[in-house]
CSV table of C-alpha atoms and ligand atoms in Angstrom, one decimal:
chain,number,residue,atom,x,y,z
A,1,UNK,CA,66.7,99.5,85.4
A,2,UNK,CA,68.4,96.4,83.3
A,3,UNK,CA,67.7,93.1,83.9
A,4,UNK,CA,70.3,91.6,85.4
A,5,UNK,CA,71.8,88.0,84.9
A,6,UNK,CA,74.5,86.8,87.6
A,7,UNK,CA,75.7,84.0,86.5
A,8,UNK,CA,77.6,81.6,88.6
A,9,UNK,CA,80.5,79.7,86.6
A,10,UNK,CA,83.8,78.2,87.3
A,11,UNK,CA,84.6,79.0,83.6
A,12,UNK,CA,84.0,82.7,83.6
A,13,UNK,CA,86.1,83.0,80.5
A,14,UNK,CA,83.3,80.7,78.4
A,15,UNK,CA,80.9,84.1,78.2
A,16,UNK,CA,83.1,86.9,77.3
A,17,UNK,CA,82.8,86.0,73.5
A,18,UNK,CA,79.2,85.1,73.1
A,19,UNK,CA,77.9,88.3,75.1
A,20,UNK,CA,79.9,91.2,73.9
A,21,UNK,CA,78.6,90.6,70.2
A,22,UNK,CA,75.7,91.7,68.3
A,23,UNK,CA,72.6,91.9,70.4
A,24,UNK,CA,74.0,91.3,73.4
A,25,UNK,CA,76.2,93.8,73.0
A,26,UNK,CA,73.7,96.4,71.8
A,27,UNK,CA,71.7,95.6,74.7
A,28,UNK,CA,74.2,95.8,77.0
A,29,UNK,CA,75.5,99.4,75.9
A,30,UNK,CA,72.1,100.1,76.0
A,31,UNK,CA,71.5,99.6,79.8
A,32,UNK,CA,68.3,96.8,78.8
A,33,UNK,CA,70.6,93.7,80.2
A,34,UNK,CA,73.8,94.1,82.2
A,35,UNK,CA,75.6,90.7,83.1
A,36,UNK,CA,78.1,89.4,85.2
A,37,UNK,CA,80.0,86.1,85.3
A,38,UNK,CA,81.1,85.2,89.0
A,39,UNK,CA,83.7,83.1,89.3
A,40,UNK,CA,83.0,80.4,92.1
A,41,UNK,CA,86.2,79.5,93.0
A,42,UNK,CA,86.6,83.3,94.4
A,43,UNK,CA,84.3,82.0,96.8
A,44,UNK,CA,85.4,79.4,98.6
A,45,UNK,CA,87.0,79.3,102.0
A,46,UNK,CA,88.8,76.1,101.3
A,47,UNK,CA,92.6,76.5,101.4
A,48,UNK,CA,93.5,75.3,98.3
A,49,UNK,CA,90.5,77.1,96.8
A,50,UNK,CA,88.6,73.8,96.2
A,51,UNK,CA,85.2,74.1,95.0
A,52,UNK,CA,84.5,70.4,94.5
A,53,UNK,CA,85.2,67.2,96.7
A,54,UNK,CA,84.3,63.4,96.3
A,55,UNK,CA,80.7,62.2,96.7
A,56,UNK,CA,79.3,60.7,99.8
A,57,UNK,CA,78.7,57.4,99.2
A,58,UNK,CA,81.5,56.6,96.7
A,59,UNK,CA,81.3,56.6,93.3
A,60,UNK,CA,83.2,58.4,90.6
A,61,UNK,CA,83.7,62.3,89.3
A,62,UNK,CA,83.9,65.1,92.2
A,63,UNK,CA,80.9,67.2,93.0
A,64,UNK,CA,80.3,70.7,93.1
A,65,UNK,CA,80.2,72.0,97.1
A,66,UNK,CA,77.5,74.0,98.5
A,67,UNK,CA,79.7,77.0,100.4
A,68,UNK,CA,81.0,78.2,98.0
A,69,UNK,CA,77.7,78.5,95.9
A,70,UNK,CA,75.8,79.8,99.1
A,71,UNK,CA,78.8,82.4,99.3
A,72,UNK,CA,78.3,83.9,95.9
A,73,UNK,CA,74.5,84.2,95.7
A,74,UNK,CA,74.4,86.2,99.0
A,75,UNK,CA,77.5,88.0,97.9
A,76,UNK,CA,75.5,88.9,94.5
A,77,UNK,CA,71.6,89.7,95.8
A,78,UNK,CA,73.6,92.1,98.5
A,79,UNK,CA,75.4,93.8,96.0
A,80,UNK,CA,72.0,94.2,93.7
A,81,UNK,CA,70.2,95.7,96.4
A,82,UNK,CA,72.7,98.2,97.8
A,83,UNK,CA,72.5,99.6,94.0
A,84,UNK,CA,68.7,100.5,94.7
A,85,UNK,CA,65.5,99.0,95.5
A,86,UNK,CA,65.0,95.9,96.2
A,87,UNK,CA,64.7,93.1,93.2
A,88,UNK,CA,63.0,90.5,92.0
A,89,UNK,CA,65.3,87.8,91.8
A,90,UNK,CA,64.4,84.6,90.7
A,91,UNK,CA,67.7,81.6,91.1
A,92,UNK,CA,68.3,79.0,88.5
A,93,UNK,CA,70.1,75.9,88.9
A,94,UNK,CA,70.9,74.3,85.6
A,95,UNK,CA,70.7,70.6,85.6
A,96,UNK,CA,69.2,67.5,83.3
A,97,UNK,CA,67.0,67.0,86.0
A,98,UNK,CA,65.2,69.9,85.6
A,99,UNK,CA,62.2,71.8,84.1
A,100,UNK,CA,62.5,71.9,80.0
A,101,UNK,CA,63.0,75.6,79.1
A,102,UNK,CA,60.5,76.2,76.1
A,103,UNK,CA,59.0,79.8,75.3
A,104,UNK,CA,56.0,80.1,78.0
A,105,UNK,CA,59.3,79.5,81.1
A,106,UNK,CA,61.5,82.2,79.0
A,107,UNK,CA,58.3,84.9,78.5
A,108,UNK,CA,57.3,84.6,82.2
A,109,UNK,CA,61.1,84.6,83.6
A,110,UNK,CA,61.3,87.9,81.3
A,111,UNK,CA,59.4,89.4,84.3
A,112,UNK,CA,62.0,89.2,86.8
A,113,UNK,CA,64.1,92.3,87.7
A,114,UNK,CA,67.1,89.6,88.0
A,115,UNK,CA,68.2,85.9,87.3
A,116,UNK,CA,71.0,84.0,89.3
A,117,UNK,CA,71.7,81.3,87.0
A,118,UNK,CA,74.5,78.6,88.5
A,119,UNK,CA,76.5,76.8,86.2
A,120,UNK,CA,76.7,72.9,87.7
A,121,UNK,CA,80.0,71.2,86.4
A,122,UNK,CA,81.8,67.8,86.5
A,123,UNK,CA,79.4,65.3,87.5
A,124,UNK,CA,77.1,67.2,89.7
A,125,UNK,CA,76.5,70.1,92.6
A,126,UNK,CA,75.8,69.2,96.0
A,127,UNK,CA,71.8,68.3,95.7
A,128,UNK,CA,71.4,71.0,99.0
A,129,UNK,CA,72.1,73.8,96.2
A,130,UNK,CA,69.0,72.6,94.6
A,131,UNK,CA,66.9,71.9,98.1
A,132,UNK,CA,67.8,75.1,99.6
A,133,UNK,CA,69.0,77.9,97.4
A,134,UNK,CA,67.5,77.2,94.1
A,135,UNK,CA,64.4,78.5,93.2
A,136,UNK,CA,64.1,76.2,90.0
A,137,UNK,CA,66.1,73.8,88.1
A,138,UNK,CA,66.2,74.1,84.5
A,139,UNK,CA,67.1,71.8,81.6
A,140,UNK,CA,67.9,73.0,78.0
A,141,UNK,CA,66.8,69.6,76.3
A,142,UNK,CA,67.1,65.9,77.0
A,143,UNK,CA,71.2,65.3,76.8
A,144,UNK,CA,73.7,65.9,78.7
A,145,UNK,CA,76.4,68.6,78.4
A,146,UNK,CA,79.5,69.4,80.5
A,147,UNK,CA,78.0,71.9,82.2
A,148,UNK,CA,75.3,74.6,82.7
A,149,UNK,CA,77.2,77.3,80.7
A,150,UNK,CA,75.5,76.7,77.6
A,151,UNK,CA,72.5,76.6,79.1
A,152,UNK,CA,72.4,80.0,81.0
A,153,UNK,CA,73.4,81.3,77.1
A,154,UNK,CA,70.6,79.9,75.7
A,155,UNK,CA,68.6,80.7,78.3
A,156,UNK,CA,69.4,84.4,78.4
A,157,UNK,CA,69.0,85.0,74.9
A,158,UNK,CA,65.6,83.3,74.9
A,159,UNK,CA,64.4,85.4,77.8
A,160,UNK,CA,66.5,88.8,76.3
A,161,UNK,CA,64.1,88.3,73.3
A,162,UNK,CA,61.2,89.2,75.6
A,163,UNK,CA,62.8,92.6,76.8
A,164,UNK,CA,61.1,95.6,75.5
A,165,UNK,CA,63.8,97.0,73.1
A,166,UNK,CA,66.4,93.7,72.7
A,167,UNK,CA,65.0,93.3,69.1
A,168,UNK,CA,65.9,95.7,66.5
A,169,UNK,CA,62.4,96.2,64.4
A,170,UNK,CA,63.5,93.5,61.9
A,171,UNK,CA,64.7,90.8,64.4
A,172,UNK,CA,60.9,91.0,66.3
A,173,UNK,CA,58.9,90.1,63.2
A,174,UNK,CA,59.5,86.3,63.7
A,175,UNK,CA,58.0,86.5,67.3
A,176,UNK,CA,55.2,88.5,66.0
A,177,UNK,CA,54.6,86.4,62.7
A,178,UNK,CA,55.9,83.3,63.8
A,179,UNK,CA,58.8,81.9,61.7
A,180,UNK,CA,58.3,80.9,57.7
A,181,UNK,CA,60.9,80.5,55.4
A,182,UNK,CA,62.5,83.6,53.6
A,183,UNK,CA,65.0,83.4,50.8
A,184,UNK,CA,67.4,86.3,49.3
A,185,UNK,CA,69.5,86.9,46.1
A,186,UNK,CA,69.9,85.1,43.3
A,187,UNK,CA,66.2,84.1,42.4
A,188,UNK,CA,68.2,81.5,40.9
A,189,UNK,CA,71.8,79.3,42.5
A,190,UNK,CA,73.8,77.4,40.4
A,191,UNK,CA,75.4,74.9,42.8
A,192,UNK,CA,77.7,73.3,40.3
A,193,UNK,CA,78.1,74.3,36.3
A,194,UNK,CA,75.6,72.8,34.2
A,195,UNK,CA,73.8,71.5,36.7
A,196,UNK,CA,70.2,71.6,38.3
A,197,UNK,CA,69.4,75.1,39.6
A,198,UNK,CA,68.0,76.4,43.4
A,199,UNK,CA,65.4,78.4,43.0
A,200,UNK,CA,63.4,80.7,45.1
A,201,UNK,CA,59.6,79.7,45.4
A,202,UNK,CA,57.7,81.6,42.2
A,203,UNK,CA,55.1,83.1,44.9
A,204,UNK,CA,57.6,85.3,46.6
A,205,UNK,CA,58.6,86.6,43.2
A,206,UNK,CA,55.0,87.3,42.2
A,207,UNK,CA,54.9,90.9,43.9
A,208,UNK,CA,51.2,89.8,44.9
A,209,UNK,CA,51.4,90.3,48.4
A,210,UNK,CA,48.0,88.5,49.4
A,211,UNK,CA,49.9,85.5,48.1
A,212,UNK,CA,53.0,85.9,49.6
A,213,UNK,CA,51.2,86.2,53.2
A,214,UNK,CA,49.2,83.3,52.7
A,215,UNK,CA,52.3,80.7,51.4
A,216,UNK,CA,53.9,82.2,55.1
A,217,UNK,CA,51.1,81.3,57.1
A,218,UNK,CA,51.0,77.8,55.6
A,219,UNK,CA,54.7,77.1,55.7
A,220,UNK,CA,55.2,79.1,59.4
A,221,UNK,CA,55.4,78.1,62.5
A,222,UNK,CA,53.5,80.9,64.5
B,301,ADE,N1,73.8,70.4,82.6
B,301,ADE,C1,74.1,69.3,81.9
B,301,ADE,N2,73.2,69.0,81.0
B,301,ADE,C2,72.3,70.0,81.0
B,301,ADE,C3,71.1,70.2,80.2
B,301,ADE,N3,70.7,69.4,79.2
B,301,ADE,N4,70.4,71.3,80.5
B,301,ADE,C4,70.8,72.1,81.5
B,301,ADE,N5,71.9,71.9,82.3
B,301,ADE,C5,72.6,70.9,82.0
């Protein structure tokens, strides 16, 4: 079964660019990931099909309502488990007040059989989408961004990574050697005419492959 991502976006459109190229693609053809954008706003049982309103309390911007967030993730976890057994899900709310996503959160979200991810927007969601449907709230670093739609593509591909079979055999060998500088063709640039050359560190040219591990570990980040 793929893993699935639901993601919960009054943007939709934002994804279809990022995910239908190179390994997302490939993993999606390949049945390891499938994804879905839900649109919020089809949702809503507001007339006018509002998914926002003015905070309580005053103060500017509009805020995300709960409804039509509540809406979509029961809408999405029925429509998982009709398809078969029932899943792990685990439900991510993205927000600068949450968790920092680092490698350890990405390996062990990697074990779920699904991830709701909500997109917040404007100046914030109704906090009772983080109290009561929620099961974490993630943030991708310490700034702010428009929205969690970014964040649920960084935070797919960092958790895809960990799917047996995302990685081609060339793209795993910086999780398994941890990441050192690599150069390619010529040994030698010539930035301007005339002028001082970039070259390629002598080691990696010295065919001595001893050496050649050794100058990775030291400059690598494993
Ligand atoms: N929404 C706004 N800023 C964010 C951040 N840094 N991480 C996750 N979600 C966000």
């Amino acid at each position: 079964m793929p893993m699935r991502f639901d993601i919960l976006t009054i943007f939709p459109g934002i994804f279809d660019s990022y995910l239908h190229e190179s390994l997302f693609k490939r993993a999606q053809k390949q049945r390891l990931i499938a994804v879905r954008a839900w649109n919020i706003r089809d949702f809503t049982d507001d007339r006018h099909q509002k998914v926002d309103d003015r905070p309580f309390g005053g103060g500017p911007g509009m805020v995300l309502k709960v409804q039509p967030i509540l809406a979509a993730t029961k809408k999405i976890t029925r429509v998982s488990a009709k398809k078969g057994k029932a899943m792990r899900t685990r439900t991510i709310l993205f927000s600068t007040r949450g968790k920092r996503l680092d490698a350890a959160m990405a390996k062990r979200l990697a074990k779920y059989d699904q991830l709701v991810l909500i997109c917040g927007r404007y100046e914030g969601v109704d906090e009772r989408v983080a109290e009561h449907i929620a099961d974490e709230e993630v943030s991708i670093g310490d700034y702010v961004l428009s929205g969690g739609e970014l964040a649920a593509l960084v935070l797919m591909e960092a958790v895809s990574r960990h799917i047996p079979g995302f990685l081609g055999k060339e793209e795993s060998l910086e999780e398994i050697n941890g990441s050192f500088p690599t150069y390619t063709r010529p040994e030698a640039f010539a930035p301007r005419k005339g002028g001082k050359l970039w070259k390629v560190p002598g080691v990696l040219l010295s065919g001595n492959h001893q050496e050649i591990e050794a100058w990775r570990r030291e400059k690598g980040k494993a």
